[in-house]
Coordinates of C-alpha atoms in Angstrom, one line a residue:
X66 CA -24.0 -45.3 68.8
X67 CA -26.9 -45.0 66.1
X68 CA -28.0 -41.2 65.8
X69 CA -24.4 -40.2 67.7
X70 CA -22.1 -38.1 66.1
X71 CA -18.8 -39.8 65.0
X72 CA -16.9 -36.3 66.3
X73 CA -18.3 -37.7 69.7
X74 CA -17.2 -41.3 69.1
X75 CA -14.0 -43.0 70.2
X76 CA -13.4 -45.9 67.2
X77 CA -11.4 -49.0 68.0
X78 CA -9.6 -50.7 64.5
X79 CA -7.4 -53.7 64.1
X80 CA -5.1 -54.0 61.2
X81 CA -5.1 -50.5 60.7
X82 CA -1.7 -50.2 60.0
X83 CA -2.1 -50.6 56.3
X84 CA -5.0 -51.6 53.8
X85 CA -8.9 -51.5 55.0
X86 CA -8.0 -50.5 58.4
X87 CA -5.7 -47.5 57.4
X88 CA -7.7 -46.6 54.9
X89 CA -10.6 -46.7 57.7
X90 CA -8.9 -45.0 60.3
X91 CA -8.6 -41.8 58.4
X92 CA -12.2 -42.3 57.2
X93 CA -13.3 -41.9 60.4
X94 CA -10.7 -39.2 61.5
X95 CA -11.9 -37.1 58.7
X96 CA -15.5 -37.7 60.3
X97 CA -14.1 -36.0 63.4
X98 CA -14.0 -39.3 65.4
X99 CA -11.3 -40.4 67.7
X100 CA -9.6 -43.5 66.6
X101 CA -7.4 -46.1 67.9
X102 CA -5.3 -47.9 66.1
X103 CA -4.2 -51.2 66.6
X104 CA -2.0 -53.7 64.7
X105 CA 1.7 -55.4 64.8
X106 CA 3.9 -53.2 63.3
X107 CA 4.6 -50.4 65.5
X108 CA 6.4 -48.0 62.6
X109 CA 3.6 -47.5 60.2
X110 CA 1.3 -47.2 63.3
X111 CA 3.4 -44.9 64.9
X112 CA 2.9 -42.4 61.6
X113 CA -0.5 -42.9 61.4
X114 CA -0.7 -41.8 64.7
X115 CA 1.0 -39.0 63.7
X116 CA -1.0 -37.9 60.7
X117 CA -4.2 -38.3 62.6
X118 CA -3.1 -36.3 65.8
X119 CA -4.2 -35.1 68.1
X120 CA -7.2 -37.5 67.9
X121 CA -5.3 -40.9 67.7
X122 CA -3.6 -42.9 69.3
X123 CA -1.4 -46.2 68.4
X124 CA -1.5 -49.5 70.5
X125 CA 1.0 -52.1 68.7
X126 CA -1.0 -55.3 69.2
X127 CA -1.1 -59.1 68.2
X128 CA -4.6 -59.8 68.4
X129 CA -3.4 -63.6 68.3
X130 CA -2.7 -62.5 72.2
X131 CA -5.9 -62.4 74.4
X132 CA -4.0 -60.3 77.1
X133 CA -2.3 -57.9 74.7
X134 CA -6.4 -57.2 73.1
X135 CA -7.4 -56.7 76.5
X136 CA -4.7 -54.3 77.4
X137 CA -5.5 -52.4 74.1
X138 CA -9.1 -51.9 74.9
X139 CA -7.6 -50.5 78.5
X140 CA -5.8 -48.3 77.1
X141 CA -8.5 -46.7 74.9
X142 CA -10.5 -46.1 77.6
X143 CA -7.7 -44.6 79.9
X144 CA -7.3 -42.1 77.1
X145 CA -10.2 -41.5 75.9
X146 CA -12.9 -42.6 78.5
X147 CA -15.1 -44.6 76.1
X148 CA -15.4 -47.0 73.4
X149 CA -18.3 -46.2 70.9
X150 CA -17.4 -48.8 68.0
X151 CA -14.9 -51.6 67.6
X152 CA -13.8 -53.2 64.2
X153 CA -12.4 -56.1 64.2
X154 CA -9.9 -56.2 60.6
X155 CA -6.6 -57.8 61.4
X156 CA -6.1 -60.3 58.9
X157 CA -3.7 -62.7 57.8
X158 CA -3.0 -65.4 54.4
X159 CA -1.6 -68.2 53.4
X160 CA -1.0 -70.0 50.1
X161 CA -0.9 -73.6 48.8
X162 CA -2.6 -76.7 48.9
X163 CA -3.9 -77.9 52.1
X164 CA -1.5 -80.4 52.7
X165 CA 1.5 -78.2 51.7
X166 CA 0.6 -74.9 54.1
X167 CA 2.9 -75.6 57.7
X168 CA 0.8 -76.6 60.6
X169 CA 2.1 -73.4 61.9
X170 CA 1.2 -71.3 59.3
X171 CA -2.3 -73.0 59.1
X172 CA -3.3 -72.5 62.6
X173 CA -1.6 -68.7 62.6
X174 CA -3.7 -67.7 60.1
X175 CA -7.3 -69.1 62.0
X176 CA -6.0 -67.8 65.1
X177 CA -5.6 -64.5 63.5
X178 CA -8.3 -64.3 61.6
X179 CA -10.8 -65.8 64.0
X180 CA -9.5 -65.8 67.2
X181 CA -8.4 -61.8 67.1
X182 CA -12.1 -61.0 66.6
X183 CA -13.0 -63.3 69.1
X184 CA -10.6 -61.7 71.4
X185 CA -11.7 -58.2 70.1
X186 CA -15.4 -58.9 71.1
X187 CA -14.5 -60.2 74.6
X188 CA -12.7 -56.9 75.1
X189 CA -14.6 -54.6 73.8
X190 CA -18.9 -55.5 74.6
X191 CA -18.5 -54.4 78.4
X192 CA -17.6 -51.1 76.6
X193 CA -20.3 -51.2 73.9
X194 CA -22.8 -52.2 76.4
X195 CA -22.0 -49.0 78.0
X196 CA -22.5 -47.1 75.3
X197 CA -25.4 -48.7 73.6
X198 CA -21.9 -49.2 70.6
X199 CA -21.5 -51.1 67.8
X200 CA -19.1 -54.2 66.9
X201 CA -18.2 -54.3 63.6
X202 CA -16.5 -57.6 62.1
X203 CA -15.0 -57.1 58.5
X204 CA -15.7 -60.3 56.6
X205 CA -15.4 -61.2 52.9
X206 CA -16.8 -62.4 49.7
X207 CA -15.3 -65.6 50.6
X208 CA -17.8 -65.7 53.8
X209 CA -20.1 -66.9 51.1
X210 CA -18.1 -68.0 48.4
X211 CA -15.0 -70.3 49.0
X212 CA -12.2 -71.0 46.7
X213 CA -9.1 -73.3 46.0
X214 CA -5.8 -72.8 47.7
X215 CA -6.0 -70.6 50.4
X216 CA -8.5 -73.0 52.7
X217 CA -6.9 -71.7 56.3
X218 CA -8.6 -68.2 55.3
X219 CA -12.4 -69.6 53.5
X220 CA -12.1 -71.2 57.0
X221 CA -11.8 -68.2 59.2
X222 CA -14.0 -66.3 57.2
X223 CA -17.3 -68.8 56.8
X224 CA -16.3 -69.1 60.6
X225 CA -16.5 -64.8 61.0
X226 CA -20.1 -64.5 59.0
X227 CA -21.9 -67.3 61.0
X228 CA -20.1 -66.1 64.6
X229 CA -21.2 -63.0 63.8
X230 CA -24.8 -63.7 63.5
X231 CA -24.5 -65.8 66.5
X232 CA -22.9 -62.9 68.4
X233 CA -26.2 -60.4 66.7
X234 CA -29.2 -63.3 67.9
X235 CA -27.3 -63.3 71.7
X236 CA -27.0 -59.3 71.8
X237 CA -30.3 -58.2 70.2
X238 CA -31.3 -56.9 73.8
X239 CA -28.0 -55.4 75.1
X240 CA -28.1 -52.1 73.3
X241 CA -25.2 -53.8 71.3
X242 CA -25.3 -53.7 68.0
X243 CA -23.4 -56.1 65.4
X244 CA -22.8 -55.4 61.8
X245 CA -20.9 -57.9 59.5
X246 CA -19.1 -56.3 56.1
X247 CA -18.4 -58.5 53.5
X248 CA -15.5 -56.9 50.7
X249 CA -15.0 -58.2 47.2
X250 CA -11.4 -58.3 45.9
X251 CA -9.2 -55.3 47.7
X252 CA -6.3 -53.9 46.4
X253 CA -4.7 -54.1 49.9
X254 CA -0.8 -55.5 51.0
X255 CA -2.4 -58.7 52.6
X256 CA -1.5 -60.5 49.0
X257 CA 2.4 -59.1 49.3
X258 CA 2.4 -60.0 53.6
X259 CA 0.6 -63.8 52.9
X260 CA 2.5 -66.9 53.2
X261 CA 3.0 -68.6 50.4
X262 CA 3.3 -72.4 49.3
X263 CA 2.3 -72.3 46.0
X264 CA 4.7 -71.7 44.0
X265 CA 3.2 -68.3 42.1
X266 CA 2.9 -64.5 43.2
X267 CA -1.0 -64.5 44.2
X268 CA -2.7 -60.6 43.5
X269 CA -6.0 -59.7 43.9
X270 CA -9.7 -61.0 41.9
X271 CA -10.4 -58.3 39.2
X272 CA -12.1 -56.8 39.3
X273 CA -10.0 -54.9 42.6
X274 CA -11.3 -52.6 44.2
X275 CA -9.7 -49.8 46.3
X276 CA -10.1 -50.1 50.4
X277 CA -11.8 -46.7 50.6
X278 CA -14.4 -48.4 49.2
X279 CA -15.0 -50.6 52.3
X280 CA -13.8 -47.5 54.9
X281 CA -16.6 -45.9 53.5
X282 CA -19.0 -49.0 54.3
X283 CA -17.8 -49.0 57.8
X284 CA -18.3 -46.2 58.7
X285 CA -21.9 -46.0 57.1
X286 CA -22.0 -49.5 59.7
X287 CA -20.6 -47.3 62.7
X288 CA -24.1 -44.4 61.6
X289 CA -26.3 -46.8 60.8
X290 CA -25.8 -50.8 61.5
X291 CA -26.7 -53.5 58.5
X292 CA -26.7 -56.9 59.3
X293 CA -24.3 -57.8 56.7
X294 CA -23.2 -55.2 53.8
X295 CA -21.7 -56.6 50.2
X296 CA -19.0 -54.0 49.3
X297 CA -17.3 -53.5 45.9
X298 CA -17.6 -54.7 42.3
X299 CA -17.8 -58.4 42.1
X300 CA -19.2 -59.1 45.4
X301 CA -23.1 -59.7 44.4
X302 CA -22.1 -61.0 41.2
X303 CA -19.8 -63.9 42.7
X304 CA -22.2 -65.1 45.6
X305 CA -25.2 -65.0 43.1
X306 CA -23.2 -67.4 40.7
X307 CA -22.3 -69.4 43.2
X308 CA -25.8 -69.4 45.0
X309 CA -27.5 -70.7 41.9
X310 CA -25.2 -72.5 39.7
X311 CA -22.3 -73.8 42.4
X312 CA -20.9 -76.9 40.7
X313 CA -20.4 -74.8 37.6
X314 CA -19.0 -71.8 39.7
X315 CA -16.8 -74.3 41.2
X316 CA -15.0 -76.2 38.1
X317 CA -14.9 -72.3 36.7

């Protein structure tokens, strides 16, 4: 994929019905790329599909299903022959304390989180390999920096940042290349869609910052792959306070 044009590439994203992976699907379609588009709800796909025709097309997919990720990368390359870049975004919350959050909930939001990348890369490297592609895993702030009352997701994301450096040490030889992107607070619908046991209305950290912001990162990851890129206002900030003064950062 490095030093390939994204109008030649075919772009696999999860989640991209709404948030960072709609707002990266049409970063990448107005690159000229061809994009799939992956996620649960079939209706917003479906017009996202439409807006991005004739170089899109919409897979409704629980990435929580190992079989239903597989069929997805299928059907990519039935259509379009190839897979040049896969982001793995799907995301899911939940709020409360730890002992308040259902089992159910709990585990549905690590299989999700984790699990659906997991599932995403298993799919999707015998197509990379191929193409000498690029596996991109969207992270967070809360890789590095954890915080109170929403533990099932600082789980599945500390879990994403050190799987994905495991994943980058095993495929440094494959042609494969792994990027990791880390976003600060997003203005994005996962707050509204979250589970909640709390007992408020959660919203984003300010400062927010709009999902372009991290579309644009991706795609930078897709041209050129970082290791691990800190997107938006707040990120540096909050893992340097919490790198050197964590107690403190903590109680705050």
């Amino acid at each position: 994929m490095p030093g390939k044009k994204l109008d030649e590439a075919v772009i696999v994203i999860t989640g991209a019905s709404s948030g960072i992976g709609r707002a990266t699907a049409v970063r990448f379609a107005a690159e000229g790329a061809t994009v799939v588009l992956a996620a649960r709800r079939a209706q917003p796909l479906a017009k996202l599909e439409a807006d991005l025709a004739p170089r899109a097309l919409a897979v409704p997919t629980d990435v929580t299903d190992e079989a239903a990720v597989g069929a997805l990368a299928d059907a990519a390359v039935a259509r379009f022959g190839a897979i040049d870049v896969w982001v793995n975004n799907a995301a899911v919350t939940a709020f409360g304390r730890f002992e308040d959050i259902p089992h159910d909930a709990y585990r549905r939001v690590l299989e999700t989180n984790l699990l659906g990348y997991v599932h995403g890369a298993w799919a999707a490297l015998p197509h990379l390999r191929a193409r000498r592609g690029v596996l991109i895993n969207v992270g967070s702030v809360n890789s590095r920096v954890p915080a109170p009352f929403v533990s099932p997701y600082i789980a599945s994301k500390f879990a994403i940042e050190g799987w994905t450096a495991s994943l980058r040490q095993e495929l440094r030889s494959s042609g494969v290349r792994v990027a990791a992107v880390l976003p600060a607070s997003i203005d994005t619908p996962l707050f509204d869609h979250a589970g909640n046991w709390f007992g408020r209305r959660p919203k984003p950290l300010e400062p927010v910052n709009d999902p372009e912001r991290v579309a644009r990162a991706i795609v930078r990851c897709a041209r050129r792959p970082a290791r691990e890129r800190l997107v938006g206002r707040g990120a540096r900030p909050m893992v340097a306070m919490h790198a050197i003064a964590g107690p403190v950062f903590e109680r705050v």
